Coordinates of C-alpha atoms in Angstrom, one line a residue:
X1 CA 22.3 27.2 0.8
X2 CA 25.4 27.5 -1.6
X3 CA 25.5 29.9 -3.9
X4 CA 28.3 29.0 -5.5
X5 CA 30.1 31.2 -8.4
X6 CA 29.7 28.0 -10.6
X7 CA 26.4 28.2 -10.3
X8 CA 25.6 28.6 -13.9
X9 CA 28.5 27.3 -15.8
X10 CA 28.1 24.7 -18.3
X11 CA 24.6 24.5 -17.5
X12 CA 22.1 24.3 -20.4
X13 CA 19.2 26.9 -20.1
X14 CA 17.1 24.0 -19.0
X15 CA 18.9 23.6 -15.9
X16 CA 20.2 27.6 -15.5
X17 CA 15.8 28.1 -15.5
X18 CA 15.3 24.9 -13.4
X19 CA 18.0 26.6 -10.8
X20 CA 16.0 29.8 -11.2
X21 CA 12.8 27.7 -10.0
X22 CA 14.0 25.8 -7.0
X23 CA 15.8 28.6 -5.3
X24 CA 12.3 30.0 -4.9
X25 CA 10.8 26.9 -3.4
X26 CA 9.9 27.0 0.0
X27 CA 9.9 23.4 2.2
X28 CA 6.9 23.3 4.2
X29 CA 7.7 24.3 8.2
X30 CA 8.3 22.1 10.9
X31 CA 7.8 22.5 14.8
X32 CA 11.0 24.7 16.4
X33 CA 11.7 23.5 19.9
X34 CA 10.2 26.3 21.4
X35 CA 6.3 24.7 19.3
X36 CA 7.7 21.6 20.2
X37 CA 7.5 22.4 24.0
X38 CA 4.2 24.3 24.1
X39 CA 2.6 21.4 21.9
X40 CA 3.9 19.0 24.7
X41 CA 2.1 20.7 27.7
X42 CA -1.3 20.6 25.9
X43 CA -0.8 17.1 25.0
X44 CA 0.5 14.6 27.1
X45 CA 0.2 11.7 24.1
X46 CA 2.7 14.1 22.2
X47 CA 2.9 14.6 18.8
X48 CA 3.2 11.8 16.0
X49 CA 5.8 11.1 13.9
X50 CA 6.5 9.5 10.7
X51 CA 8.9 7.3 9.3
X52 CA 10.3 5.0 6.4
X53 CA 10.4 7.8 4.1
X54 CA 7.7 10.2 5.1
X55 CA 8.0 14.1 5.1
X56 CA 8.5 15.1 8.3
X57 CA 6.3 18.0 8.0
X58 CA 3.1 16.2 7.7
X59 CA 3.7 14.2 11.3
X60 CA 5.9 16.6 13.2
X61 CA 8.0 15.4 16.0
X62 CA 7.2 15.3 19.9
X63 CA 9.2 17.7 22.2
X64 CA 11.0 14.3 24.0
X65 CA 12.1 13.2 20.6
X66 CA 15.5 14.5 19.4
X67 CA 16.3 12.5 16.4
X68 CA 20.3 12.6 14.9
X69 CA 20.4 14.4 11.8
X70 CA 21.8 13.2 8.4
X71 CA 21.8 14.8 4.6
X72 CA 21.7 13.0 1.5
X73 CA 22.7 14.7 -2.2
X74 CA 19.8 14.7 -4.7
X75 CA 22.2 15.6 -7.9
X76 CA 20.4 16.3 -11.1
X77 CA 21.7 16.6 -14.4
X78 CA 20.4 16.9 -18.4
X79 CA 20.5 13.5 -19.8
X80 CA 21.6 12.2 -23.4
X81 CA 18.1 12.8 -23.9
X82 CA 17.5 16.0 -22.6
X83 CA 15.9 14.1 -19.2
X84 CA 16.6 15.0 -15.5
X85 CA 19.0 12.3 -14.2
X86 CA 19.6 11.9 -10.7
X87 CA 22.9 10.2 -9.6
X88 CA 22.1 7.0 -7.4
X89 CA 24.5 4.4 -5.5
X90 CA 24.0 0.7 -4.6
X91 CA 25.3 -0.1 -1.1
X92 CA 28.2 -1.9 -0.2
X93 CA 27.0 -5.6 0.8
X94 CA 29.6 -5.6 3.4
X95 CA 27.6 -2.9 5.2
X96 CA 26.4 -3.7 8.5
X97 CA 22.9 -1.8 7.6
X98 CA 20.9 -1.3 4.2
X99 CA 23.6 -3.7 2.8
X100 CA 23.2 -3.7 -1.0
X101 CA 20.3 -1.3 -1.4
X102 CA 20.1 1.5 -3.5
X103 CA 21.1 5.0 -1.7
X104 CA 21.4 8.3 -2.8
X105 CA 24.8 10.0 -1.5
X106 CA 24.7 11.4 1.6
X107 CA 25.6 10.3 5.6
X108 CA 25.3 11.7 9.1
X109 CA 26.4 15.1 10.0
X110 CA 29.6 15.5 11.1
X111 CA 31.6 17.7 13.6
X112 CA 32.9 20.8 11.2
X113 CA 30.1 20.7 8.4
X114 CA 28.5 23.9 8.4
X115 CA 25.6 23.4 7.3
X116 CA 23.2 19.8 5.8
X117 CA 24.0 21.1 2.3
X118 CA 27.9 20.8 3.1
X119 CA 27.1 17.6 5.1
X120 CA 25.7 15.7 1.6
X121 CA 28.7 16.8 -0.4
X122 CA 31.0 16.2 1.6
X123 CA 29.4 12.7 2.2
X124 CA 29.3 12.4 -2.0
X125 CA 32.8 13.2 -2.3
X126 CA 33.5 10.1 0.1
X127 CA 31.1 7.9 -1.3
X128 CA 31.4 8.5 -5.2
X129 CA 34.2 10.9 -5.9
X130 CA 32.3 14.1 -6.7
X131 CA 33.7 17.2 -6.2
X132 CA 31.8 19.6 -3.7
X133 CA 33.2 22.5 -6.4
X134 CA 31.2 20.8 -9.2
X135 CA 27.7 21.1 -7.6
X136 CA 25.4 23.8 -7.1
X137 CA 23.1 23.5 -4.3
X138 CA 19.5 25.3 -5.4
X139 CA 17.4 24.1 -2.5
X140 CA 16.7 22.3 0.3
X141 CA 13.4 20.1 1.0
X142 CA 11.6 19.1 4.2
X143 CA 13.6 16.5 6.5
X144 CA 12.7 13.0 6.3
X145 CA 12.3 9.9 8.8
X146 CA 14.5 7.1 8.1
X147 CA 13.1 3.8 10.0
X148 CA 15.9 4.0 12.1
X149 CA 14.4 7.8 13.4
X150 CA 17.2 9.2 11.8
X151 CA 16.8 13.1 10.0
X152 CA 17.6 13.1 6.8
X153 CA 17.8 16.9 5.0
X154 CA 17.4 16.0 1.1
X155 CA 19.4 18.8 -0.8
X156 CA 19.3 19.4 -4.3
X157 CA 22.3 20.2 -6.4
X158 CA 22.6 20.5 -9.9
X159 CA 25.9 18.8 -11.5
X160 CA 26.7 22.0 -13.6
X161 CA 29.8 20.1 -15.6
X162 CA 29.1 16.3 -16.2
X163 CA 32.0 15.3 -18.2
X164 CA 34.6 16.6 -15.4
X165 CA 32.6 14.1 -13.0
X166 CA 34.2 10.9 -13.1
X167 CA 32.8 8.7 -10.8
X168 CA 35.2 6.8 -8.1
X169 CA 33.1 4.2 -5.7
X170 CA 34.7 4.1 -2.3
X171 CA 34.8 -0.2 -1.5
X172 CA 33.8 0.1 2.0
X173 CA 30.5 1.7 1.0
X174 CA 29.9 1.4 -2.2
X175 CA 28.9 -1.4 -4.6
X176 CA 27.8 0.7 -8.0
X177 CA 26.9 4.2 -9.3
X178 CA 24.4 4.7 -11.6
X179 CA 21.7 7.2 -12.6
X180 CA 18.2 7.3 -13.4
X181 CA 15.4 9.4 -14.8
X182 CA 14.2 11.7 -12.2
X183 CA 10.2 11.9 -13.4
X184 CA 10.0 8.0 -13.4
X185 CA 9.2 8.6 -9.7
X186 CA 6.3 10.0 -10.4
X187 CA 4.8 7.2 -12.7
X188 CA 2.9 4.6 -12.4
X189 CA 5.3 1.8 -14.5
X190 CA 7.7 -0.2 -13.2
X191 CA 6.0 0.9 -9.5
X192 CA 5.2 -1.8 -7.0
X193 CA 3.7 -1.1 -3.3
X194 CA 3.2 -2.9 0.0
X195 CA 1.0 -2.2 2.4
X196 CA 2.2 -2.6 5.7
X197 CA 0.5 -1.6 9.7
X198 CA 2.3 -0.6 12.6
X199 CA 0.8 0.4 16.0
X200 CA -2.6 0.7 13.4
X201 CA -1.7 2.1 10.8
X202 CA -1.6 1.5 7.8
X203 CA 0.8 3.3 5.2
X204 CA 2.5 2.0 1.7
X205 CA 5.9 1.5 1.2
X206 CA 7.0 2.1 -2.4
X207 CA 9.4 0.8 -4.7
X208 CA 10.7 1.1 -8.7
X209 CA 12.0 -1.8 -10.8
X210 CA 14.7 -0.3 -13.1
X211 CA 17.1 -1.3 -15.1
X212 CA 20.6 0.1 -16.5
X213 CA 23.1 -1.4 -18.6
X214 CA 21.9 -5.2 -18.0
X215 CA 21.9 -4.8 -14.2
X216 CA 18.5 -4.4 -12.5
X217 CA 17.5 -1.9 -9.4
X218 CA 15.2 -2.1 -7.0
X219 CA 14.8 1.7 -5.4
X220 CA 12.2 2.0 -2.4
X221 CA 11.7 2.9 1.0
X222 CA 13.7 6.3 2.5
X223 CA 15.4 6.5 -1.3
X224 CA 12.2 6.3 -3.3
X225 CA 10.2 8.8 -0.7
X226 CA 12.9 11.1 -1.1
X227 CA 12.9 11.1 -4.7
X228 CA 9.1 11.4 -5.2
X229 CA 9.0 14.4 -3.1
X230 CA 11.5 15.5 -5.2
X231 CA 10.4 15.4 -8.8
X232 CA 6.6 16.6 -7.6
X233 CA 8.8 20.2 -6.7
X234 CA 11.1 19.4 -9.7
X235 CA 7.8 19.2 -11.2
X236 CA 5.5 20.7 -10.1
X237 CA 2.7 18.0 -10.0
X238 CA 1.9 15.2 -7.5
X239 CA 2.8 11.4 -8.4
X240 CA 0.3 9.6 -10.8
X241 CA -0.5 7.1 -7.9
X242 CA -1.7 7.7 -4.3
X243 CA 1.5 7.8 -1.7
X244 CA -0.4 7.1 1.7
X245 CA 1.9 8.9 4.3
X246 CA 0.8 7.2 7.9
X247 CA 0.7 9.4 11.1
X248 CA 2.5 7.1 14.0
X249 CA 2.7 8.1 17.5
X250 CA 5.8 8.4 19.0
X251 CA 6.2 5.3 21.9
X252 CA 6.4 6.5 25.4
X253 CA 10.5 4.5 25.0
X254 CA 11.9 4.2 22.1
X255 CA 13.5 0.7 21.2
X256 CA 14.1 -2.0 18.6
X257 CA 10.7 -3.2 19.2
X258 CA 8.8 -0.4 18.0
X259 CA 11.4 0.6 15.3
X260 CA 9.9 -0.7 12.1
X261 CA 11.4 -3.4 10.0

């Protein structure tokens, strides 16, 4: 975790208590290799896992499973308002995957990073021109499960000077930056859900209809699972509507035809 000297520069005593608060939060545990193995002996059906923007922690892995490991940047700052803002991208439609969706900054882990937190900045500064100096990284929350049984390590940074942030898309990956209000992901407006089934069961995918400046967002899957797990530790209370996490098995061989859509 950084515990960079900039830490509490700038920062109102909003965010210097809301630092205060996450450093103390603890992600709940998932399997080390050494569970994963001892699971595996007693049960031949392994483990189950979970995916499309589930907490990893509530389906934990089986020991044959060995997914690549990405991080993404949750970066809060104080609003006009006095709201929590969290800085979001729309996808590049050129992309050859998640083409035009909404994203929050982050990519795979790379040779050299030395750690997920350094992995998510590092992948901001590409994506959207923020310096690495300019955030402060408070916490770390449990690993995700993209569809694509990627890891992704949400980390949490607080933008601790906002006005020497000026944004800079990079073409090849990104289409827009914007931000939004953090605790909307834990209301009930603007929310839609689907219910979808896979290998029997059934889970909810959920997405938020938002609008900024005249231009409309649509924020769901990985992004808005991410971001409700989020502002229930930001905030300390669940979402106002029921999240249905599934528990999937994990297929004896993995393949495109049992990686969901």
């Amino acid at each position: 975790m950084d515990s960079s000297s900039n830490g509490g520069r700038s920062q109102s005593p909003r965010l210097l208590t809301l630092a205060q608060h996450l450093r103390l939060y603890k992600p709940p545990p998932f399997p080390t290799d050494e569970e994963d193995d001892e699971e595996s002996s007693c049960n031949s059906g392994g483990k189950v896992v979970s995916q499309v923007g589930f907490p990893e922690s509530a389906t934990p892995i089986a020991q044959r499973f060995r997914p690549k490991k990405a991080a993404v940047l949750i970066c809060l700052f104080e609003g006009d308002a006095g709201d929590l803002r969290v800085i979001l991208t729309k996808r590049s439609s050129n992309l050859s995957t998640h083409s035009g969706e909404v994203a929050l900054p982050g990519g795979k882990e790379e040779e050299g990073d030395k750690d997920d937190a350094d992995t998510a900045k590092r992948e901001a500064n590409e994506e959207i021109g923020l310096d690495p100096e300019l955030v402060n990284v408070v916490t770390v929350l449990e690993p995700f499960l993209s569809k694509h049984l990627l890891r992704v390590v949400p980390i949490i940074g607080l933008l601790h000077d906002r006005k020497a942030f000026k944004p800079v898309p990079n073409p090849d990956e990104v289409e827009a930056i914007f931000d939004a209000p953090l605790e909307m992901f834990l209301k009930d407006e603007n929310r839609n859900q689907e219910e979808r089934e896979w290998m029997g069961e059934k889970y909810l995918i959920h997405s938020f209809d938002y609008e900024m400046e005249h231009k409309r967002y649509i924020i769901w899957g990985l992004t808005a699972g991410i971001l409700i797990r989020a502002a229930s530790v930001v905030y300390q209370r669940p979402p106002a509507f029921m999240e249905q996490n599934p528990k999937f098995k994990v297929p004896p061989v993995l393949s495109k035809d049992n990686v969901m859509g």
